[in-house]
Coordinates of C-alpha atoms in Angstrom, one line a residue:
Chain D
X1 CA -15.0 28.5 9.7
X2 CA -13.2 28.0 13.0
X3 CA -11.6 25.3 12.5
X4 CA -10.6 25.4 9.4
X5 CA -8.6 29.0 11.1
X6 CA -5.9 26.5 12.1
X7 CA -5.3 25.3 8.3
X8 CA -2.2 26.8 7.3
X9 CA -2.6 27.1 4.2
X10 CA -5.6 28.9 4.4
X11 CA -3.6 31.6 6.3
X12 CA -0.9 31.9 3.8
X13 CA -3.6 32.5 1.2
X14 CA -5.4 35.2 3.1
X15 CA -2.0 36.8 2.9
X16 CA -2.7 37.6 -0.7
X17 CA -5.5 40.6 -1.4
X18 CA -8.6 40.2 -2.4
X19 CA -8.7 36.3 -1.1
X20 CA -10.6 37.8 2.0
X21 CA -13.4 38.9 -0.7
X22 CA -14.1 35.4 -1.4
X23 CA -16.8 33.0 -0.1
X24 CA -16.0 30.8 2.4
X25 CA -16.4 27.6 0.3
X26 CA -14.7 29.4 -2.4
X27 CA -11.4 29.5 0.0
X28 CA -11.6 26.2 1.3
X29 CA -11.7 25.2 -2.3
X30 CA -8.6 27.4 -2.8
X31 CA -6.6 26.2 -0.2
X32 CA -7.6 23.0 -0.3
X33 CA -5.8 23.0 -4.3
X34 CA -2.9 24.7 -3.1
X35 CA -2.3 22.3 -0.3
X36 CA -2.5 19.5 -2.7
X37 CA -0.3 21.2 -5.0
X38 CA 3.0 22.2 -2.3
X39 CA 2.9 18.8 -0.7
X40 CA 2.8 16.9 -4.3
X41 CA 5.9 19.3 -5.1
X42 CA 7.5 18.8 -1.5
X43 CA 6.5 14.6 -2.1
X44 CA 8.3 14.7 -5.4
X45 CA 11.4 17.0 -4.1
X46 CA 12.0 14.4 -1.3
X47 CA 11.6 11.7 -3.0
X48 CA 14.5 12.6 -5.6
X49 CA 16.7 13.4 -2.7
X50 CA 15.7 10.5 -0.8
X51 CA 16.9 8.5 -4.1
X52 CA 20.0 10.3 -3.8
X53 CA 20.4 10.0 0.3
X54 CA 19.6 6.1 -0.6
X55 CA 22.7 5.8 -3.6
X56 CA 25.3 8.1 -1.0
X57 CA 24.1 5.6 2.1
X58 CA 24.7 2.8 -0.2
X59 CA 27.8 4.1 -1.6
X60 CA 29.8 4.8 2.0
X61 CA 28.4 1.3 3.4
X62 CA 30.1 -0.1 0.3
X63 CA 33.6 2.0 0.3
X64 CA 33.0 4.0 -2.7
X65 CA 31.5 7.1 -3.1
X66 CA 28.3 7.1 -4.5
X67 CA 27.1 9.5 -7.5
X68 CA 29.8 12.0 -8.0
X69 CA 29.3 13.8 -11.6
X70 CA 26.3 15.4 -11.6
X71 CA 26.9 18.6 -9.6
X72 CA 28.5 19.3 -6.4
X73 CA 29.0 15.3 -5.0
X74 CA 26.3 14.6 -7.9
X75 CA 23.7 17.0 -5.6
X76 CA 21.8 17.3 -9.2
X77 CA 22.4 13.4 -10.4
X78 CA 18.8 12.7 -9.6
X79 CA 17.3 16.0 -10.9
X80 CA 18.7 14.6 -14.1
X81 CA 17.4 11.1 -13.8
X82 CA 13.6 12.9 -13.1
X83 CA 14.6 14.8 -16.7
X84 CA 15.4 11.8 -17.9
X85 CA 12.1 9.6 -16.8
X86 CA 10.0 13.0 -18.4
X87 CA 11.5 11.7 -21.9
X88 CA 10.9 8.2 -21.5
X89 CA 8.3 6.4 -23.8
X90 CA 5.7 5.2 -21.5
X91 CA 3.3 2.5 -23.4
X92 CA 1.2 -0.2 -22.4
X93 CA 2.4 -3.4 -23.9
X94 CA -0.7 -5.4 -26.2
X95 CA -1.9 -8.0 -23.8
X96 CA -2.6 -5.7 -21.0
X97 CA -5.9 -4.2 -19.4
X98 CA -5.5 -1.0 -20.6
X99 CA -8.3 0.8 -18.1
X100 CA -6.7 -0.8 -14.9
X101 CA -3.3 -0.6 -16.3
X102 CA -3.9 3.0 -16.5
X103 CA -6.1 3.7 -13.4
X104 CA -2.9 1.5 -10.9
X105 CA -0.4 4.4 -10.6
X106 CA -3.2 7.0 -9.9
X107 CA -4.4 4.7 -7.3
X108 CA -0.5 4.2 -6.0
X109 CA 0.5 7.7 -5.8
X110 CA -2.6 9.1 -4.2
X111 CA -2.5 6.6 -1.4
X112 CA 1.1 7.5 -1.1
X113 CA -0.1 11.7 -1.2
X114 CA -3.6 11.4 1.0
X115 CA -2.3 10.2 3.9
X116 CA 0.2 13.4 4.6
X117 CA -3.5 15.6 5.0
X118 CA -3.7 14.7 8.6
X119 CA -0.1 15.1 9.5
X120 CA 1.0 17.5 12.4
X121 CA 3.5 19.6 10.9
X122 CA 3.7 21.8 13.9
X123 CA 1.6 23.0 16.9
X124 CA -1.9 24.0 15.3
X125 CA -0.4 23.3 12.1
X126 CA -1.8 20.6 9.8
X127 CA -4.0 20.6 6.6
X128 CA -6.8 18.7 7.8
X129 CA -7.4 17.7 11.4
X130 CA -9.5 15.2 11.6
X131 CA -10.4 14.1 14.8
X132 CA -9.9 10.1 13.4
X133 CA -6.1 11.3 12.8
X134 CA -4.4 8.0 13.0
X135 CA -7.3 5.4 12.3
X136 CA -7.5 7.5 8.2
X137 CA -4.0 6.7 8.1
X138 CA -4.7 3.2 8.4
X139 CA -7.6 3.1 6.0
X140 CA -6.0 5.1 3.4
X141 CA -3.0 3.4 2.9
X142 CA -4.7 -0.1 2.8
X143 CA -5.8 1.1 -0.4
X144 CA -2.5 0.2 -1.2
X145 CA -3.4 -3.7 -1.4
X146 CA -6.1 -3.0 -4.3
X147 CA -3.9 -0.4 -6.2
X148 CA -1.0 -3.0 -6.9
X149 CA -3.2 -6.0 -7.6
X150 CA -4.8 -4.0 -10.2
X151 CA -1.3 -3.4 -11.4
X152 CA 0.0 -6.6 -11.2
X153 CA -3.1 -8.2 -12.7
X154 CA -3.9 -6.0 -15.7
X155 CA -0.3 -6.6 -16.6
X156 CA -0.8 -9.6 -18.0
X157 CA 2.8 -11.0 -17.0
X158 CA 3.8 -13.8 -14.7
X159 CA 6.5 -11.4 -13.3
X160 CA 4.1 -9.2 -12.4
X161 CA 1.2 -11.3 -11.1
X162 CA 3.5 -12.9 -8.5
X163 CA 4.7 -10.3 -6.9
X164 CA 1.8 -8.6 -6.8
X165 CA 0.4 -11.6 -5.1
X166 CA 3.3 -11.2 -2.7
X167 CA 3.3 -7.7 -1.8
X168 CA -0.7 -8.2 -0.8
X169 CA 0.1 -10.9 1.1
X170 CA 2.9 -9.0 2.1
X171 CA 0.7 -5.9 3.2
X172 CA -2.1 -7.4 4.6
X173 CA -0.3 -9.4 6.5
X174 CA 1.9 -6.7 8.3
X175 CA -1.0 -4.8 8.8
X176 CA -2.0 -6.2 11.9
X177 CA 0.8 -5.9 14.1
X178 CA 1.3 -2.6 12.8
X179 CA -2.4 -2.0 13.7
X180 CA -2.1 -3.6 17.2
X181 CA 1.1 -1.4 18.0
X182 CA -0.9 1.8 16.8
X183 CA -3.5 0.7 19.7
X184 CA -1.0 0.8 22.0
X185 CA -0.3 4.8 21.8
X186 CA -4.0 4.9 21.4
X187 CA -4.5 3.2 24.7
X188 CA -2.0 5.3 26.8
X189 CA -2.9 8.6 24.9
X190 CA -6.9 8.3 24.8
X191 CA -7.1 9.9 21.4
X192 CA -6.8 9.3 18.0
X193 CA -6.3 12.6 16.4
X194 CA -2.5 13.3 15.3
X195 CA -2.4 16.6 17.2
X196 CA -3.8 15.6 20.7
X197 CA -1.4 12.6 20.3
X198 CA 1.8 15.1 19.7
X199 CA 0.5 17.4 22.4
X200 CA 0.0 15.0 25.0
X201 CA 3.7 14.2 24.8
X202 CA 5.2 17.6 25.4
X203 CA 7.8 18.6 28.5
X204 CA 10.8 16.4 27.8
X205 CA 11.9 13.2 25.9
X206 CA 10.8 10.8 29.5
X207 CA 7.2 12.0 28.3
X208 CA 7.3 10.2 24.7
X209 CA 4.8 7.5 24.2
X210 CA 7.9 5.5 23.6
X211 CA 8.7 5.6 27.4
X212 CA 5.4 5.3 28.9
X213 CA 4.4 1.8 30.1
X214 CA 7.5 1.0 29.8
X215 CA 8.9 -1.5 28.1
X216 CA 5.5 -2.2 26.3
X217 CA 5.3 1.0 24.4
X218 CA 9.0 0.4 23.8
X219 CA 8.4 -3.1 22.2
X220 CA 5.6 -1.5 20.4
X221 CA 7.6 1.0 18.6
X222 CA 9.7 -1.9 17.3
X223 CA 7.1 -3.6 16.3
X224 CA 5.6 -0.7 14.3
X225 CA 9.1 0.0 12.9
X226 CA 9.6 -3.6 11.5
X227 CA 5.9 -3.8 10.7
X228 CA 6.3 -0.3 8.5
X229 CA 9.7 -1.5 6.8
X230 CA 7.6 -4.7 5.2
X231 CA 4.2 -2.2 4.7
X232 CA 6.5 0.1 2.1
X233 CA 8.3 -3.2 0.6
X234 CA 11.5 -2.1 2.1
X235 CA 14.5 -4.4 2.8
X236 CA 14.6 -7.0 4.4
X237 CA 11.3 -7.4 3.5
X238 CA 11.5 -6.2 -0.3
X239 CA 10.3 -10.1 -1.9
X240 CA 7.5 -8.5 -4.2
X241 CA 10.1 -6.4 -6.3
X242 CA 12.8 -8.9 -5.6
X243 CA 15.1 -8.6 -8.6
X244 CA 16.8 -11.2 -8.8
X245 CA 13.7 -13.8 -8.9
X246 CA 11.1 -11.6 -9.7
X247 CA 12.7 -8.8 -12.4
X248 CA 10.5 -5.9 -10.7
X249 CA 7.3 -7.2 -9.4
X250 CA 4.0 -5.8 -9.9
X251 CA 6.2 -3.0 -11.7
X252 CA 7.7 -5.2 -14.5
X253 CA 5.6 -3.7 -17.5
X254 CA 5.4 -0.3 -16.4
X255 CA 7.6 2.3 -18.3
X256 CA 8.8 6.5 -18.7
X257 CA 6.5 8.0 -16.1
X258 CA 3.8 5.8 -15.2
X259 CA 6.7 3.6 -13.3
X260 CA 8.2 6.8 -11.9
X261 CA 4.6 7.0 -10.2
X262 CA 5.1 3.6 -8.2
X263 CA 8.7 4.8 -7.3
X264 CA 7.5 8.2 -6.3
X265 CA 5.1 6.4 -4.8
X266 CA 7.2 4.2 -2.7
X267 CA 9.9 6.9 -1.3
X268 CA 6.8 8.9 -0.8
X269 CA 5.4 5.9 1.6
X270 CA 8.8 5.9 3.6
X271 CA 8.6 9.5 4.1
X272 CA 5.3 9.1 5.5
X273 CA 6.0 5.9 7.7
X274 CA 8.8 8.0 8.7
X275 CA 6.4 10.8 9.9
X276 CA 3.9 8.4 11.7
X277 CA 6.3 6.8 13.7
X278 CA 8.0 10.4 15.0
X279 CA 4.4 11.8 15.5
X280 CA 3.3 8.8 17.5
X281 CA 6.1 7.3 19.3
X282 CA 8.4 10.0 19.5
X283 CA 6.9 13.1 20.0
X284 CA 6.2 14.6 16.8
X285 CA 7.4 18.6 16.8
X286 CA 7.8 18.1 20.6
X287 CA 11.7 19.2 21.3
X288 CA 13.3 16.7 23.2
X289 CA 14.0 18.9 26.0
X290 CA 12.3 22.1 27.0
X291 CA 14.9 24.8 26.5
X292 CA 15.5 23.6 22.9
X293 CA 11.9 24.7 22.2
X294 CA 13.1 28.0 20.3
X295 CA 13.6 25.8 17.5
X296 CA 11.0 25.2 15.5
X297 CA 8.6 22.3 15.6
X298 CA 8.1 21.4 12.0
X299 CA 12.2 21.0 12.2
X300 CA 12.1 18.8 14.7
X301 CA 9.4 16.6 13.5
X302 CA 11.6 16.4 10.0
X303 CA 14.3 15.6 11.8
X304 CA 13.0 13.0 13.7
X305 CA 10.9 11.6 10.7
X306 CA 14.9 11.3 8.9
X307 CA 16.8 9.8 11.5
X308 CA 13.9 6.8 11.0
X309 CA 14.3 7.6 7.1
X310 CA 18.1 6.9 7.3
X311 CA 17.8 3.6 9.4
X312 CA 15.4 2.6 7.2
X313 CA 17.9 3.2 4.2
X314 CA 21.1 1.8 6.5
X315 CA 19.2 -1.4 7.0
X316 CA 18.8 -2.0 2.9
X317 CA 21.9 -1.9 2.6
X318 CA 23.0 -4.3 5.6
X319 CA 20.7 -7.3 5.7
X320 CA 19.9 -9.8 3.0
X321 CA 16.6 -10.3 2.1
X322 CA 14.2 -12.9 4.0
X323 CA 12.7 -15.8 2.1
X324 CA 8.5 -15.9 1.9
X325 CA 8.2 -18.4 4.7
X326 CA 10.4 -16.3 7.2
X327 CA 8.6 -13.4 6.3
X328 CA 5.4 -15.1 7.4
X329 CA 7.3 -16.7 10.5
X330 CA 8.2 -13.3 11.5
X331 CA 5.2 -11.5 11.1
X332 CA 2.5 -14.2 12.7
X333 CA 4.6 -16.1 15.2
X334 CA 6.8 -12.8 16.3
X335 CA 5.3 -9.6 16.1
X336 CA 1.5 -10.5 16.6
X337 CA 1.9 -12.6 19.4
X338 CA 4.4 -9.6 21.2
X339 CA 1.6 -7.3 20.1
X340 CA -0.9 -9.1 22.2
X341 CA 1.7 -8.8 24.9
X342 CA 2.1 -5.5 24.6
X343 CA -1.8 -4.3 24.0
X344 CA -2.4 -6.4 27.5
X345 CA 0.9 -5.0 29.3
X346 CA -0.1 -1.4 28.3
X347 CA -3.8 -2.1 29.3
X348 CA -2.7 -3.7 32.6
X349 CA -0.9 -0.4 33.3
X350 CA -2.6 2.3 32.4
X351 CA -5.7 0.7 34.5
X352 CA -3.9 0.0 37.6
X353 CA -1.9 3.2 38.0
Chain M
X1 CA -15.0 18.8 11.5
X2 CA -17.1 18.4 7.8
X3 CA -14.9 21.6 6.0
X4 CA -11.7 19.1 7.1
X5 CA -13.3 16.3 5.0
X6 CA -14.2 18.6 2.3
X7 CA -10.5 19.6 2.4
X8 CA -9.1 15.9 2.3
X9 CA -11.4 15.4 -1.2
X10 CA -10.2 18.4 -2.8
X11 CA -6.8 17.7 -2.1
X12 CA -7.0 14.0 -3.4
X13 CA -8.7 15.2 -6.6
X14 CA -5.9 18.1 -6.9
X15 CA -3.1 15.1 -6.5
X16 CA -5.3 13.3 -9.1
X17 CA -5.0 16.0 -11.3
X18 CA -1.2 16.5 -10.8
X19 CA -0.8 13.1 -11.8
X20 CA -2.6 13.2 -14.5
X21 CA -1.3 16.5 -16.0
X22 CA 2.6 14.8 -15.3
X23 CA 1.2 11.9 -17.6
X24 CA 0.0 14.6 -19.8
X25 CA 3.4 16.5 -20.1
X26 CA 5.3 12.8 -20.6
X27 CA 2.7 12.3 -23.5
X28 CA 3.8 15.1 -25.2
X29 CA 7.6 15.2 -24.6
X30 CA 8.8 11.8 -25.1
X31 CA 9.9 10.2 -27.9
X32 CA 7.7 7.1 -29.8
X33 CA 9.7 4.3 -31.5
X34 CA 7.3 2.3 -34.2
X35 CA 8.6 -1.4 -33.1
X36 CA 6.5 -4.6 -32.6
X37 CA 8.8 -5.9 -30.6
X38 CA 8.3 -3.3 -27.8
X39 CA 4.4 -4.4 -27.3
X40 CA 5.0 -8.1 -26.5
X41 CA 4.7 -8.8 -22.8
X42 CA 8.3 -9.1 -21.0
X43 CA 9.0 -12.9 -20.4
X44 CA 13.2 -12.5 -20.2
X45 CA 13.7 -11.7 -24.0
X46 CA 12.0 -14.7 -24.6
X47 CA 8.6 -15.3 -26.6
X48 CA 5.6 -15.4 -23.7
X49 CA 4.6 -18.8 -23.1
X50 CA 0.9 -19.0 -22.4
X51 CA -1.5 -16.9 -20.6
X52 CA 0.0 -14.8 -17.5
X53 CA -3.6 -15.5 -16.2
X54 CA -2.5 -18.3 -14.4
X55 CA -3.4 -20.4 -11.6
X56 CA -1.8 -19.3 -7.9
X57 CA -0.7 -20.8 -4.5
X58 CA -4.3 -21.0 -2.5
X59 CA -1.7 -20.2 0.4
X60 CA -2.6 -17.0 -0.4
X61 CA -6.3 -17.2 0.0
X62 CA -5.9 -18.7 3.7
X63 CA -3.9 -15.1 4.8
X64 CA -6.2 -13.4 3.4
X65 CA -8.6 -15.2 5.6
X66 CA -6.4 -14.9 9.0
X67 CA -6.1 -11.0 8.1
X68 CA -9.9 -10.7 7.9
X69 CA -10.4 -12.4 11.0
X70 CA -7.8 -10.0 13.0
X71 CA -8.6 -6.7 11.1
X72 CA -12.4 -6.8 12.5
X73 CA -10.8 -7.0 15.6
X74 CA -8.4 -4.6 15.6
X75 CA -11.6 -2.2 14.1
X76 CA -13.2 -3.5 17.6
X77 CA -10.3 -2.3 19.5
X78 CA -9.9 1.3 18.6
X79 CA -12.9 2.4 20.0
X80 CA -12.0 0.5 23.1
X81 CA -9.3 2.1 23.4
X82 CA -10.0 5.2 23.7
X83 CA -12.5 5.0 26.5
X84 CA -11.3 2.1 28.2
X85 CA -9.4 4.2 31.3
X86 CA -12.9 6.0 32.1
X87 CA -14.8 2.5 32.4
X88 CA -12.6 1.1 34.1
X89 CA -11.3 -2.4 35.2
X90 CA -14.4 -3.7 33.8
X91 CA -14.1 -2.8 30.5
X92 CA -10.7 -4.4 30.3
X93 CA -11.6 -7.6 31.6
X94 CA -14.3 -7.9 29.2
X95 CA -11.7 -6.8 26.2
X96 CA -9.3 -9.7 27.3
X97 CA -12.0 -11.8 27.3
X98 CA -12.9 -11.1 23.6
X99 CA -9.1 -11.3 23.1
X100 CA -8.5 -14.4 24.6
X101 CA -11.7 -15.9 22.6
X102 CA -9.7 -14.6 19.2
X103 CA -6.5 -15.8 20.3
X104 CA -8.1 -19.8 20.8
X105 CA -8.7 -19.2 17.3
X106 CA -4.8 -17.9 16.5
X107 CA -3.7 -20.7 18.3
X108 CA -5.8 -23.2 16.7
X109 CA -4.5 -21.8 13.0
X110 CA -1.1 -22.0 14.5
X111 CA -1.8 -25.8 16.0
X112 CA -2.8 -26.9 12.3
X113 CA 0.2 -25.4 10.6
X114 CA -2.1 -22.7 8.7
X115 CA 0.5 -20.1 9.2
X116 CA 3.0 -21.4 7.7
X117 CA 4.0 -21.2 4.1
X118 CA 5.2 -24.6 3.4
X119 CA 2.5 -26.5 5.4
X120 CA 4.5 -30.0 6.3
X121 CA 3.0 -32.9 7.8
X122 CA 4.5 -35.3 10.1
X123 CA 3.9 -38.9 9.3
X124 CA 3.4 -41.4 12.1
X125 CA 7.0 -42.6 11.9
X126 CA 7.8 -39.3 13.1
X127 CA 8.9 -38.4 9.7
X128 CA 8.5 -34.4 8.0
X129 CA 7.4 -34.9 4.6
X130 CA 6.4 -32.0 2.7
X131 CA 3.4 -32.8 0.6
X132 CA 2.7 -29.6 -0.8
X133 CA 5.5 -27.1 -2.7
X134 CA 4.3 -24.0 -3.6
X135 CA 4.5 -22.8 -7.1
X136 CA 5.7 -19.6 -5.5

């Protein structure tokens, strides 16, 4: 049971009496349930105010203002549009696979949920710490790939099986740089668990992974960053829901809730991109300098993981979208080829000095 | 280290079940309209021409391929690189050289045109004609 001491969770439901009377497995059960239920509830809380981050970004890059009615500068507009999505029909038009149809968004959203387990929230603090910390992040979310070919397939719809097509092609392909960068921090670090990667970059901003080996861990965070951007189909790399050729992509039959899932889904995905890039490049809840340590780690790791969030968001709303074959250019003549670079630059350094 | 695993499963079935109960609540709450129309497979407002079942760029089939090839050896590398600094130079060399054996393939992909979308060829005149345009 010592390890599982560190779930916080766990502490916070030994808080209530008579929790302490209960088996060991029975706790783990019971934590392990309310874990799942606070970060589905914190998933689906960000993700509406990500939506409405997204539409204010938008708005001032565009000289208006954004959604106003709803509330104070519209604060509740997308608490409405959840209501709203709640009352929508959601059906399954005749020519589908029903049991795939069904089974996609299940598969979508918990890919999107599974991956926040491992996360470092704060020193000692995360629900599961598993000592393959990173390496499940990458397994988990290339369950992905699966999840929207089964949508886009069972759809029966030409919309829908091409860019479902796409975003594989998309995914798979943007995995390997994003997996080559990942070995970078691994290489300098020595560890693949989430935690012993934040801790080994405490005592100042100069001790990020970011700025060892410099510039290769530099060029590796960009290369992660793009590489993320096209992983959650974000612009400029957004061709499989491209709606001005493709209506929604893998998403065109879906309706009411069941789409709301694969939206969820998607802002969840940013969030979490978000959280991987602060944890590993820059420092997770390490502050940036020491005598700004009295504020706490889990708002600094936020913090970081929404400064990412909002370049992510600025970007959309700056740069057209690529076509198919620069999006291939890019990812295997660009980024794989500087991944090399880097993965040899980093090795060459860390085995010299 | 196994409680942490047990931890991750319960927490994905919870999610499962939040899902599923969100469905649920949808089911009950939102309104059903009793229209043919609604069922019939979106094609633009138009009728659905043929089966959606269709035939697709085999474009696709050859990046599936190249991301086989280079996510078996990123798989190779993350052990590597976490014990790499205690073996030493050694190990390293011997990493570059499986690197540099993967990257004569990369290279030979890249020579052929593979990793392109639009694979052109050039004639002897010195010419670029596309022969191939992809339905996508």
């Amino acid at each position: 049971m010592t390890e599982t001491l560190t779930n916080p969770v766990l502490t916070l439901l030994r808080l209530i009496p008579g929790v302490e009377t209960l088996s060991d497995g029975m706790q783990v059960l019971l934590s392990g349930f309310l874990a799942g239920v606070i970060l589905f509830a914190f998933i689906a809380v960000f993700a509406l105010y990500a939506v409405y981050l997204e539409r204010k970004v938008a708005g001032h890059v565009q000289d208006r203002l954004g959604p106003m009615e709803v509330g104070w500068h519209g604060l509740l507009q997308t608490i409405a549009d959840a209501i709203k999505l709640l009352n929508k029909e959601d059906f399954a038009p005749k020519d589908v696979d029903t049991k795939l149809f069904t089974l996609a968004p299940f598969l979508v959203f918990m890919t999107a949920l599974s991956v926040f387990v491992v996360f470092p929230y704060d020193s000692q603090v995360s629900i599961a710490n598993l000592n393959i910390g990173i390496f499940y992040v990458i397994a988990i979310s290339s369950i992905a790939v699966p999840a929207v070919i089964m949508a886009g397939w069972s759809s029966n719809n030409k919309w829908s099986l091409f860019g479902a097509m796409r975003s594989a092609a998309q995914i798979v392909s943007y995995e390997i740089p994003v997996g080559l960068s990942i070995i970078c921090v691994i290489m300098v670090v020595g560890h693949m668990g989430m935690q012993e990667i934040v801790e080994f970059q405490g005592g100042g901003f100069w001790k990020w992974v970011i700025f060892r080996s410099f510039p290769f861990n530099f060029i590796a965070f960009f290369i992660f960053f793009l590489g993320s951007l096209a992983e959650v189909n974000r612009t400029p790399f957004d061709l499989p829901e491209a709606e001005s050729e493709l209506v929604a992509g893998f998403m065109t039959e879906y309706s009411g809730m069941r789409w709301a899932f694969f939206f969820l889904a998607e802002y969840g995905n940013m969030l979490a991109v978000g959280l991987v890039g602060a944890a590993l490049f820059l420092g997770g809840w390490q502050p940036p300098f020491e005598f700004l340590s009295f504020v706490p780690g889990w708002l600094w790791f936020i913090l970081k993981a929404l400064v990412l969030i909002f370049v992510q968001i600025w970007l959309r709303w700056t740069l057209p979208r690529l076509r198919v074959d620069q999006l291939m250019y890019v990812c295997w003549k660009v980024l794989v080829p500087f991944a090399f670079v880097c993965i040899i630059g980093v090795g060459l350094w860390e085995v010299l000095t | 280290m196994l409680l942490n695993y047990l931890n991750v499963l319960i927490f994905l079935v919870v999610g499962c079940l939040l899902v599923g109960f969100t469905l649920l609540l949808s089911r009950i709450l939102h309104p059903r309209s009793e229209s043919d129309q609604k069922f019939i497979s979106y094609e633009c407002g138009e009728e659905p021409v043929g089966n959606a079942w269709i035939r697709f760029n085999f474009r696709f089939y050859l990046i599936a391929l190249i991301f086989i090839i280079f996510d078996i050896e990123v798989v190779f590398l993350f052990p590597w690189a976490i014990v790499y600094k205690k073996l030493g130079m050694f190990a390293f060399i011997e990493m570059m050289v499986f690197i540099a054996i993967l990257l004569v393939g990369f290279a030979y992909a890249w020579v052929k045109g593979d990793l392109e979308w639009v694979k052109s060829y050039f004639t002897d005149r010195g010419q670029e004609t596309v022969l191939e345009q992809p339905e996508d």
